[in-house]
PDB file of C-alpha atoms in Angstrom:
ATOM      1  CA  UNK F   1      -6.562  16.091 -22.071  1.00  0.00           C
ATOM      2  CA  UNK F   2      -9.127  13.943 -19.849  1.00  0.00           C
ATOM      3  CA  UNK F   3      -9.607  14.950 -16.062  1.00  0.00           C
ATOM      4  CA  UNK F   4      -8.430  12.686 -13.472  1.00  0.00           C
ATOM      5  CA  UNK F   5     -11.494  10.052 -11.941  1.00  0.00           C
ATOM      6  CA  UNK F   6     -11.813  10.167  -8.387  1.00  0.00           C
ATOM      7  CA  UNK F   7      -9.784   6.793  -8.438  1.00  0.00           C
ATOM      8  CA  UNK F   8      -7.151   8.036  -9.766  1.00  0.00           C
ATOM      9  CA  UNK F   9      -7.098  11.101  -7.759  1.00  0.00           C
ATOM     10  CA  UNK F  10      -7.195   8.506  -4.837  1.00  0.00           C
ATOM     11  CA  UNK F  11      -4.331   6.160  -6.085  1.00  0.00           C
ATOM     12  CA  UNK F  12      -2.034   9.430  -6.671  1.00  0.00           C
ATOM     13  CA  UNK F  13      -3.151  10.088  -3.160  1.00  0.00           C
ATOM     14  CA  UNK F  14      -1.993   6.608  -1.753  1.00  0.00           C
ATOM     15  CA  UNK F  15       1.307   6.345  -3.887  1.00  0.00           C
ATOM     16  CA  UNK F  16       2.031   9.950  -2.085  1.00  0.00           C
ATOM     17  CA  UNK F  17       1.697   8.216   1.381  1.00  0.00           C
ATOM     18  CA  UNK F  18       3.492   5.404  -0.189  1.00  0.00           C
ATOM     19  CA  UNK F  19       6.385   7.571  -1.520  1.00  0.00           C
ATOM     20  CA  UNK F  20       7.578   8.250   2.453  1.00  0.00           C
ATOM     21  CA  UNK F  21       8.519   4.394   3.291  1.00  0.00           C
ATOM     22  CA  UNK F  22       9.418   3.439  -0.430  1.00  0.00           C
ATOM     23  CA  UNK F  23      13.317   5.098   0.721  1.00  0.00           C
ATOM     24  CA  UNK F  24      13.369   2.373   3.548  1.00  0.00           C
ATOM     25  CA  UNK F  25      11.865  -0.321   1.348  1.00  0.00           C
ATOM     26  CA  UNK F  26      14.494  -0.054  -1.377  1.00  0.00           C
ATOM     27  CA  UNK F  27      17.295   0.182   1.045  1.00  0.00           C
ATOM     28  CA  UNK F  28      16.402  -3.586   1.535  1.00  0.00           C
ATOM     29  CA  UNK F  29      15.857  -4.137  -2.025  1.00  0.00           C
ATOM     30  CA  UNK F  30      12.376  -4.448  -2.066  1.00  0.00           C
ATOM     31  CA  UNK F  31       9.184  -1.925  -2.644  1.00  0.00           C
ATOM     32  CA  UNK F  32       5.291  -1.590  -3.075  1.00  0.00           C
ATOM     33  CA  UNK F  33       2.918  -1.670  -5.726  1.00  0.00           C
ATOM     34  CA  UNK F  34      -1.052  -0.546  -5.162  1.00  0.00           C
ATOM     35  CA  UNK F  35      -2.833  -3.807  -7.244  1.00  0.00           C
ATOM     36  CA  UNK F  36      -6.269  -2.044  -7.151  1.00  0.00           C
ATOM     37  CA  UNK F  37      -8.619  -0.173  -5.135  1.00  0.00           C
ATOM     38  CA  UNK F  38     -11.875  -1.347  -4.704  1.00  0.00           C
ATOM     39  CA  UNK F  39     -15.183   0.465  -5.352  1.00  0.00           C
ATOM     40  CA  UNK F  40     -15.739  -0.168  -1.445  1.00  0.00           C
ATOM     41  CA  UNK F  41     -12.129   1.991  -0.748  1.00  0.00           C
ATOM     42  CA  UNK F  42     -10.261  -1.941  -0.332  1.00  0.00           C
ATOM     43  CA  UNK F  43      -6.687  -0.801  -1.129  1.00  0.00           C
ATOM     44  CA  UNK F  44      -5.007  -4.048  -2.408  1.00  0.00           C
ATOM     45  CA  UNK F  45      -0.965  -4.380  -1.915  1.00  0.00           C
ATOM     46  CA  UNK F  46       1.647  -6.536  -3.220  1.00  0.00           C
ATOM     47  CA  UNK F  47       5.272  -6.688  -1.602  1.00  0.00           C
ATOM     48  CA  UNK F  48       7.754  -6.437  -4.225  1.00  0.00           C
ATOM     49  CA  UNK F  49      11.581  -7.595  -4.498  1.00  0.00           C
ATOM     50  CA  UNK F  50      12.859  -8.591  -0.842  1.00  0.00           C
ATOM     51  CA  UNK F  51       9.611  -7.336   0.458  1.00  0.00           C
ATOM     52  CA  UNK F  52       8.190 -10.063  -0.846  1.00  0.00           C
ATOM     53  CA  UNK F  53       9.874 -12.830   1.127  1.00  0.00           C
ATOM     54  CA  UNK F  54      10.769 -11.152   4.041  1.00  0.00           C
ATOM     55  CA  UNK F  55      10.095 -12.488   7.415  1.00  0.00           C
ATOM     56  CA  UNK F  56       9.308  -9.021   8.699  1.00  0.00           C
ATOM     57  CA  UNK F  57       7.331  -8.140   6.228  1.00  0.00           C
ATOM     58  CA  UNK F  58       3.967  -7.969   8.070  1.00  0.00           C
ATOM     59  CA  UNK F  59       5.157  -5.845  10.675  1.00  0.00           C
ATOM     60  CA  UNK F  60       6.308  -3.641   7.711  1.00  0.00           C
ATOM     61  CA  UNK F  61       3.018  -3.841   6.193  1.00  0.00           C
ATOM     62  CA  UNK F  62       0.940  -3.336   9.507  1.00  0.00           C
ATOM     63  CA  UNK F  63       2.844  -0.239  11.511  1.00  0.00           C
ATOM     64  CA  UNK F  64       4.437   1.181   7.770  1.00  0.00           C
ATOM     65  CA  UNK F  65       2.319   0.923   4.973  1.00  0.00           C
ATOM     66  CA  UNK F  66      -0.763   0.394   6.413  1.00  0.00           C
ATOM     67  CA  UNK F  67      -0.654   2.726   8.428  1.00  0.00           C
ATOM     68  CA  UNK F  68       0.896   5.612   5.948  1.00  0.00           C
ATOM     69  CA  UNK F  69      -2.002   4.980   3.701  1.00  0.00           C
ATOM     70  CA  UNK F  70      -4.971   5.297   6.174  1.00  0.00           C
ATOM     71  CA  UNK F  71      -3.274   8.468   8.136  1.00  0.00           C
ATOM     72  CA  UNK F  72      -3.468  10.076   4.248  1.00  0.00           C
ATOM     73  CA  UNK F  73      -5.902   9.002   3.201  1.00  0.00           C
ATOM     74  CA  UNK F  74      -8.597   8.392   5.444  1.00  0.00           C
ATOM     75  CA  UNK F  75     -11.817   7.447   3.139  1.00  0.00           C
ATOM     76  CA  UNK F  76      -9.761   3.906   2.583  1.00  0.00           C
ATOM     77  CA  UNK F  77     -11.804   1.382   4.003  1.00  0.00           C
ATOM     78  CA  UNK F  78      -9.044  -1.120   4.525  1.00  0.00           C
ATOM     79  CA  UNK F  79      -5.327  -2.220   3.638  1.00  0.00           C
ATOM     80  CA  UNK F  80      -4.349  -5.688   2.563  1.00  0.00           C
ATOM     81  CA  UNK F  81      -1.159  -7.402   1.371  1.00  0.00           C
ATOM     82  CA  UNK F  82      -1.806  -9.985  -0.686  1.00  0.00           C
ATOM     83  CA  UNK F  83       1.784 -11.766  -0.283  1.00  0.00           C
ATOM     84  CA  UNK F  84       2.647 -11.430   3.575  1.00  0.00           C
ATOM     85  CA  UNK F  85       4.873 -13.933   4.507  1.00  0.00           C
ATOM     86  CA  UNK F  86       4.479 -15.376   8.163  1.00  0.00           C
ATOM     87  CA  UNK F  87       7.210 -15.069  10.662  1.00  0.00           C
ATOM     88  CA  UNK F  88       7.549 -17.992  11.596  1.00  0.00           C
TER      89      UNK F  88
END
């Protein structure tokens, strides 16, 4: 059996922060999925299922899952969605 790389030490790490909002996500019928993290500590979202449409969804993404992930797991450089939908 391999060891874990520091990236996926630091994925496990995010999808723990992640874990805490996913309850409130599916209750809508939607959810997160980590895309990728970047060598440069970009964590890269995508809004899943009702997420994904969701006019609230950047306010989700900004004072949720954003913020979960950086308060965990500080050494992320930055958080982005790559399917917000505007609210307007």
């Amino acid at each position: 059996m391999g060891t874990a790389t520091d990236n996926e030490l630091l994925i496990n790490r995010i999808e723990s922060a992640l874990n805490g909002i996913r309850p409130y996500l599916e209750a809508d019928g939607g959810n997160v999925k980590v895309l990728e993290v970047t060598n440069d500590k970009v964590v890269r979202l995508e809004l899943v299922g009702a997420c994904g449409s969701c006019p609230m969804s950047a306010m989700t993404f900004k004072a949720g899952l954003e913020e979960a992930i950086l308060k965990a797991v500080p050494e992320v450089s930055r958080v982005e969605a790559t399917n917000l939908t505007p609210a307007f």
